[in-house]
Short mmCIF file of C-alpha atoms in Angstrom, two decimals:
data_model
loop_
_atom_site.label_atom_id
_atom_site.label_comp_id
_atom_site.label_asym_id
_atom_site.label_seq_id
_atom_site.Cartn_x
_atom_site.Cartn_y
_atom_site.Cartn_z
CA MET A 1 -43.43 -8.83 -43.97
CA ARG A 2 -39.98 -9.81 -45.20
CA ALA A 3 -41.39 -10.47 -48.69
CA VAL A 4 -43.07 -7.06 -48.63
CA LEU A 5 -39.78 -5.40 -47.65
CA ARG A 6 -37.92 -7.14 -50.47
CA ALA A 7 -40.58 -6.19 -53.01
CA LEU A 8 -40.63 -2.56 -51.91
CA HIS A 9 -36.83 -2.37 -52.00
CA ALA A 10 -36.61 -3.79 -55.54
CA ALA A 11 -39.44 -1.61 -56.80
CA HIS A 12 -37.91 1.54 -55.35
CA ILE A 13 -34.44 1.18 -56.90
CA ALA A 14 -35.93 0.26 -60.27
CA ALA A 15 -38.40 3.15 -60.34
CA ILE A 16 -36.53 6.02 -58.68
CA PRO A 17 -33.01 6.60 -60.04
CA PHE A 18 -30.02 7.72 -58.04
CA GLU A 19 -28.85 11.19 -59.06
CA ALA A 20 -27.33 14.30 -57.49
CA ILE A 21 -27.87 16.84 -60.24
CA ASP A 22 -29.17 19.51 -57.85
CA ALA A 23 -25.85 19.39 -55.98
CA LEU A 24 -23.97 19.74 -59.27
CA VAL A 25 -26.08 22.51 -60.80
CA GLU A 26 -27.43 24.41 -57.81
CA GLY A 27 -25.10 23.45 -54.97
CA ASN A 28 -27.98 22.60 -52.69
CA VAL A 29 -30.23 19.62 -51.88
CA ASP A 30 -33.34 19.99 -49.71
CA ILE A 31 -33.93 16.76 -47.75
CA GLY A 32 -37.11 17.89 -46.02
CA ALA A 33 -39.99 15.43 -46.34
CA GLU A 34 -42.17 17.73 -48.44
CA ALA A 35 -39.33 18.68 -50.80
CA VAL A 36 -38.34 15.04 -51.29
CA ALA A 37 -41.92 13.94 -52.01
CA ALA A 38 -42.37 16.76 -54.51
CA LYS A 39 -39.11 15.89 -56.25
CA LEU A 40 -38.96 12.08 -56.23
CA ILE A 41 -42.66 11.19 -56.29
CA GLU A 42 -44.33 14.05 -58.16
CA GLY A 43 -41.46 15.68 -60.04
CA GLY A 44 -40.03 12.88 -62.20
CA ARG A 45 -36.67 13.09 -60.45
CA GLY A 46 -34.30 10.89 -58.50
CA GLY A 47 -32.09 11.70 -55.55
CA TYR A 48 -29.16 10.61 -53.45
CA CYS A 49 -28.97 8.76 -50.14
CA PHE A 50 -30.54 11.33 -47.81
CA GLU A 51 -33.48 11.77 -50.17
CA GLN A 52 -33.85 8.12 -51.21
CA ASN A 53 -33.41 6.46 -47.85
CA GLY A 54 -35.22 9.25 -46.02
CA LEU A 55 -38.24 8.65 -48.26
CA PHE A 56 -37.94 4.87 -47.92
CA LEU A 57 -37.77 5.17 -44.13
CA ARG A 58 -40.94 7.26 -44.01
CA VAL A 59 -42.78 4.84 -46.29
CA LEU A 60 -41.75 1.82 -44.22
CA ARG A 61 -42.86 3.45 -40.98
CA ALA A 62 -46.16 4.55 -42.53
CA ILE A 63 -47.09 0.97 -43.41
CA GLY A 64 -46.11 -0.44 -40.04
CA PHE A 65 -42.46 -1.49 -40.24
CA GLU A 66 -40.10 -0.94 -37.32
CA ALA A 67 -37.35 1.06 -39.00
CA GLU A 68 -34.66 3.63 -38.18
CA GLY A 69 -31.98 5.58 -40.00
CA LEU A 70 -28.26 5.00 -39.56
CA LEU A 71 -25.22 6.97 -40.76
CA GLY A 72 -21.97 5.67 -42.15
CA ARG A 73 -18.67 6.45 -43.86
CA VAL A 74 -18.26 5.58 -47.53
CA ARG A 75 -15.22 3.42 -48.38
CA TRP A 76 -16.22 2.45 -51.94
CA LEU A 77 -13.45 3.26 -54.46
CA ARG A 78 -11.38 5.05 -51.81
CA ASP A 79 -7.68 4.49 -51.22
CA PRO A 80 -7.39 2.33 -48.07
CA ALA A 81 -4.60 4.64 -46.90
CA ALA A 82 -6.72 7.79 -47.26
CA PRO A 83 -8.06 9.56 -44.16
CA PRO A 84 -11.56 8.47 -43.11
CA ALA A 85 -14.42 9.92 -45.13
CA PRO A 86 -17.07 11.95 -43.30
CA ARG A 87 -20.20 10.22 -42.01
CA SER A 88 -22.15 11.06 -45.13
CA HIS A 89 -24.16 8.00 -46.14
CA MET A 90 -27.63 7.25 -44.79
CA VAL A 91 -29.09 3.74 -44.68
CA VAL A 92 -32.15 2.18 -43.04
CA ARG A 93 -32.28 -0.64 -40.51
CA VAL A 94 -35.54 -2.59 -40.48
CA ARG A 95 -36.59 -5.22 -37.95
CA VAL A 96 -38.88 -7.99 -39.14
CA ASP A 97 -39.92 -10.65 -36.61
CA GLY A 98 -36.98 -9.68 -34.41
CA ARG A 99 -34.39 -9.94 -37.20
CA ALA A 100 -32.50 -6.83 -38.37
CA TRP A 101 -32.13 -6.02 -42.07
CA LEU A 102 -30.07 -3.35 -43.81
CA ALA A 103 -32.17 -1.59 -46.44
CA ASP A 104 -30.25 0.82 -48.65
CA VAL A 105 -31.95 2.23 -51.76
CA GLY A 106 -29.54 5.14 -52.18
CA PHE A 107 -26.01 3.95 -53.01
CA GLY A 108 -25.80 4.56 -56.74
CA SER A 109 -24.41 1.91 -59.05
CA ALA A 110 -23.41 -0.43 -56.19
CA VAL A 111 -26.72 -0.24 -54.32
CA PRO A 112 -27.68 -3.58 -52.75
CA PRO A 113 -30.51 -5.02 -54.89
CA ALA A 114 -32.20 -6.47 -51.81
CA PRO A 115 -32.25 -5.97 -48.03
CA LEU A 116 -29.25 -7.57 -46.29
CA ALA A 117 -29.43 -9.53 -43.03
CA MET A 118 -27.49 -7.98 -40.16
CA ASP A 119 -26.87 -11.10 -38.11
CA GLY A 120 -23.80 -12.78 -39.60
CA ALA A 121 -20.84 -12.29 -41.92
CA ALA A 122 -21.80 -14.92 -44.51
CA PRO A 123 -22.01 -13.84 -48.18
CA GLN A 124 -25.53 -12.86 -49.26
CA PRO A 125 -26.20 -13.43 -52.99
CA THR A 126 -28.50 -11.03 -54.85
CA ALA A 127 -29.69 -10.72 -58.44
CA HIS A 128 -26.36 -9.03 -59.15
CA GLU A 129 -23.36 -9.22 -56.81
CA SER A 130 -23.05 -10.86 -53.41
CA TYR A 131 -22.79 -8.71 -50.28
CA ARG A 132 -21.53 -9.16 -46.76
CA VAL A 133 -22.53 -7.32 -43.56
CA ALA A 134 -20.10 -7.97 -40.71
CA ARG A 135 -19.49 -6.57 -37.26
CA GLY A 136 -16.37 -4.43 -36.96
CA ASP A 137 -13.82 -4.76 -34.20
CA ALA A 138 -15.23 -5.73 -30.83
CA GLY A 139 -16.72 -2.75 -29.07
CA SER A 140 -16.48 -0.47 -32.12
CA GLY A 141 -20.24 -0.26 -32.72
CA ILE A 142 -19.57 -0.47 -36.47
CA TRP A 143 -21.03 -2.61 -39.25
CA GLU A 144 -18.79 -3.21 -42.28
CA VAL A 145 -20.63 -3.66 -45.59
CA SER A 146 -18.75 -5.19 -48.54
CA ILE A 147 -19.47 -6.25 -52.12
CA ALA A 148 -17.98 -9.17 -54.05
CA ILE A 149 -16.02 -8.06 -57.12
CA GLY A 150 -14.81 -11.17 -58.90
CA ASP A 151 -12.98 -13.26 -56.31
CA ASP A 152 -12.34 -10.30 -54.00
CA TRP A 153 -14.35 -8.36 -51.45
CA ALA A 154 -14.40 -4.58 -51.71
CA PRO A 155 -15.62 -2.34 -48.86
CA LEU A 156 -18.71 -0.23 -49.56
CA TYR A 157 -19.17 1.62 -46.28
CA ASP A 158 -19.00 1.34 -42.51
CA ILE A 159 -22.16 2.24 -40.60
CA ASP A 160 -22.65 3.17 -36.96
CA ASP A 161 -24.89 0.90 -34.94
CA ALA A 162 -26.55 3.78 -33.09
CA PRO A 163 -29.32 5.72 -34.87
CA ALA A 164 -28.38 9.30 -35.75
CA PRO A 165 -30.47 12.34 -34.76
CA ALA A 166 -32.00 14.42 -37.55
CA ILE A 167 -29.40 17.18 -37.22
CA ASP A 168 -26.63 14.75 -38.23
CA TYR A 169 -28.36 14.13 -41.56
CA GLU A 170 -28.77 17.87 -42.09
CA VAL A 171 -25.07 18.52 -41.48
CA ALA A 172 -23.95 15.60 -43.65
CA ASN A 173 -26.29 16.66 -46.44
CA TRP A 174 -24.95 20.21 -46.28
CA TYR A 175 -21.44 18.82 -46.76
CA THR A 176 -22.28 16.48 -49.65
CA SER A 177 -24.36 19.03 -51.54
CA THR A 178 -22.30 22.19 -51.01
CA HIS A 179 -18.71 21.48 -50.00
CA PRO A 180 -16.14 21.88 -52.81
CA ASP A 181 -14.53 18.55 -51.90
CA SER A 182 -17.77 16.63 -52.49
CA HIS A 183 -17.59 14.72 -55.79
CA PHE A 184 -21.29 15.46 -56.32
CA ARG A 185 -20.28 19.09 -56.91
CA HIS A 186 -18.05 18.11 -59.82
CA GLN A 187 -19.51 15.08 -61.61
CA LEU A 188 -22.76 14.27 -63.37
CA ILE A 189 -23.85 11.01 -61.76
CA ALA A 190 -26.91 8.84 -62.28
CA ALA A 191 -27.63 5.17 -61.58
CA ARG A 192 -30.51 2.74 -61.71
CA THR A 193 -30.72 -0.96 -60.85
CA THR A 194 -33.33 -3.42 -62.10
CA ALA A 195 -33.47 -7.20 -61.83
CA ARG A 196 -31.90 -7.44 -65.30
CA ALA A 197 -29.22 -4.76 -65.33
CA ARG A 198 -27.40 -1.94 -63.58
CA TYR A 199 -27.16 1.38 -65.43
CA ALA A 200 -24.49 3.87 -64.37
CA LEU A 201 -23.64 7.26 -65.83
CA ARG A 202 -20.59 9.19 -64.63
CA ASP A 203 -20.12 12.34 -66.68
CA ASN A 204 -20.08 11.02 -70.27
CA ARG A 205 -19.28 7.37 -69.45
CA LEU A 206 -22.29 5.07 -69.57
CA THR A 207 -21.83 1.55 -68.18
CA ILE A 208 -24.46 -1.19 -68.34
CA ARG A 209 -23.82 -4.33 -66.28
CA HIS A 210 -26.22 -7.18 -66.94
CA ALA A 211 -27.29 -9.73 -64.34
CA ASP A 212 -25.75 -12.50 -66.47
CA GLY A 213 -22.29 -10.95 -65.92
CA SER A 214 -21.87 -9.29 -69.31
CA SER A 215 -21.31 -5.54 -69.54
CA GLU A 216 -20.99 -2.73 -72.02
CA ARG A 217 -19.51 0.75 -71.87
CA ARG A 218 -19.69 3.74 -74.16
CA TYR A 219 -18.89 7.43 -74.11
CA LEU A 220 -21.68 9.86 -74.92
CA THR A 221 -22.10 13.24 -76.53
CA ALA A 222 -24.10 15.92 -74.75
CA ASP A 223 -27.24 15.04 -76.71
CA ALA A 224 -26.74 11.35 -75.96
CA ILE A 225 -26.27 12.08 -72.24
CA GLU A 226 -29.56 13.96 -72.22
CA ALA A 227 -31.27 11.10 -74.05
CA ALA A 228 -29.85 8.54 -71.60
CA LEU A 229 -31.08 10.54 -68.61
CA VAL A 230 -34.58 10.33 -70.07
CA GLU A 231 -34.63 6.84 -71.59
CA LEU A 232 -32.48 4.81 -69.15
CA PHE A 233 -32.91 6.73 -65.93
CA GLY A 234 -36.44 8.03 -66.40
CA LEU A 235 -35.56 11.60 -65.49
CA ALA A 236 -37.45 14.69 -66.49
CA VAL A 237 -34.52 16.73 -67.80
CA ARG A 238 -34.58 20.45 -66.97
CA PRO A 239 -33.35 23.06 -69.48
CA HIS A 240 -30.96 24.60 -66.93
CA TRP A 241 -29.06 21.29 -66.74
CA ARG A 242 -27.73 21.75 -70.27
CA ALA A 243 -24.52 23.58 -69.33
CA ALA A 244 -23.60 20.84 -66.85
CA ILE A 245 -24.42 18.16 -69.43
CA GLU A 246 -22.17 19.84 -72.01
CA ARG A 247 -19.32 20.00 -69.49
CA ALA A 248 -19.84 16.33 -68.65
CA ALA A 249 -19.58 15.41 -72.34
CA THR A 250 -15.96 16.62 -72.36
CA ALA A 251 -14.90 15.03 -69.08
CA GLU A 252 -13.58 11.68 -70.32
CA VAL A 253 -12.26 10.20 -73.52
CA GLU A 254 -12.22 6.54 -74.37
CA GLY A 255 -8.84 4.90 -74.10
#
């Protein structure tokens, strides 16, 4: 079963890109099961954590895995001195033969490429970076998930040990898809991870990080952004995205 979990995890992140274009363009994301299936499976789209990991959780349960959703606070790229972020990231905990695994298919360009064991703080190598899942302070009920960047460890997110009820995901999704402080309301973001490379688009900045450690970055015009969404991220681009794509093309300049 562990091999099946790993294969499903890798196939999901390679086939279904991370994106939050509905939050940017429409200010709303529907995380209901039917809406997610229509969008991610039938509609040629991707999604963000509540859509991706919600779908993955339902698939795992349907084929017989013992799995549950957890909520956490994102720390990736945040100032350590900043106030805590809201509990706005969903992950999945899966138990295989009594051992717990963290399965996260919805964390953008830093998504773990494979399930991570939740029974020790040792580094866990993957096809890309190494990760670490460690218990927080005694009695805190928190798991701290980190990624190796060069010789340093950077925090990704902290997750609560207790499963969250469905209403908590609804409230968190409302915040991330509608609140003016949510970065998804202001930036065009897409990401996809395969065994060979990570592809990340933030506004007009495209970054490709290869598994061999090499990387490339370039800044795109509006037409090139649209082409990248199709060719690199496999998205079916909608005509009403064009205004947001044109704004993204002016967001950054190389230098």
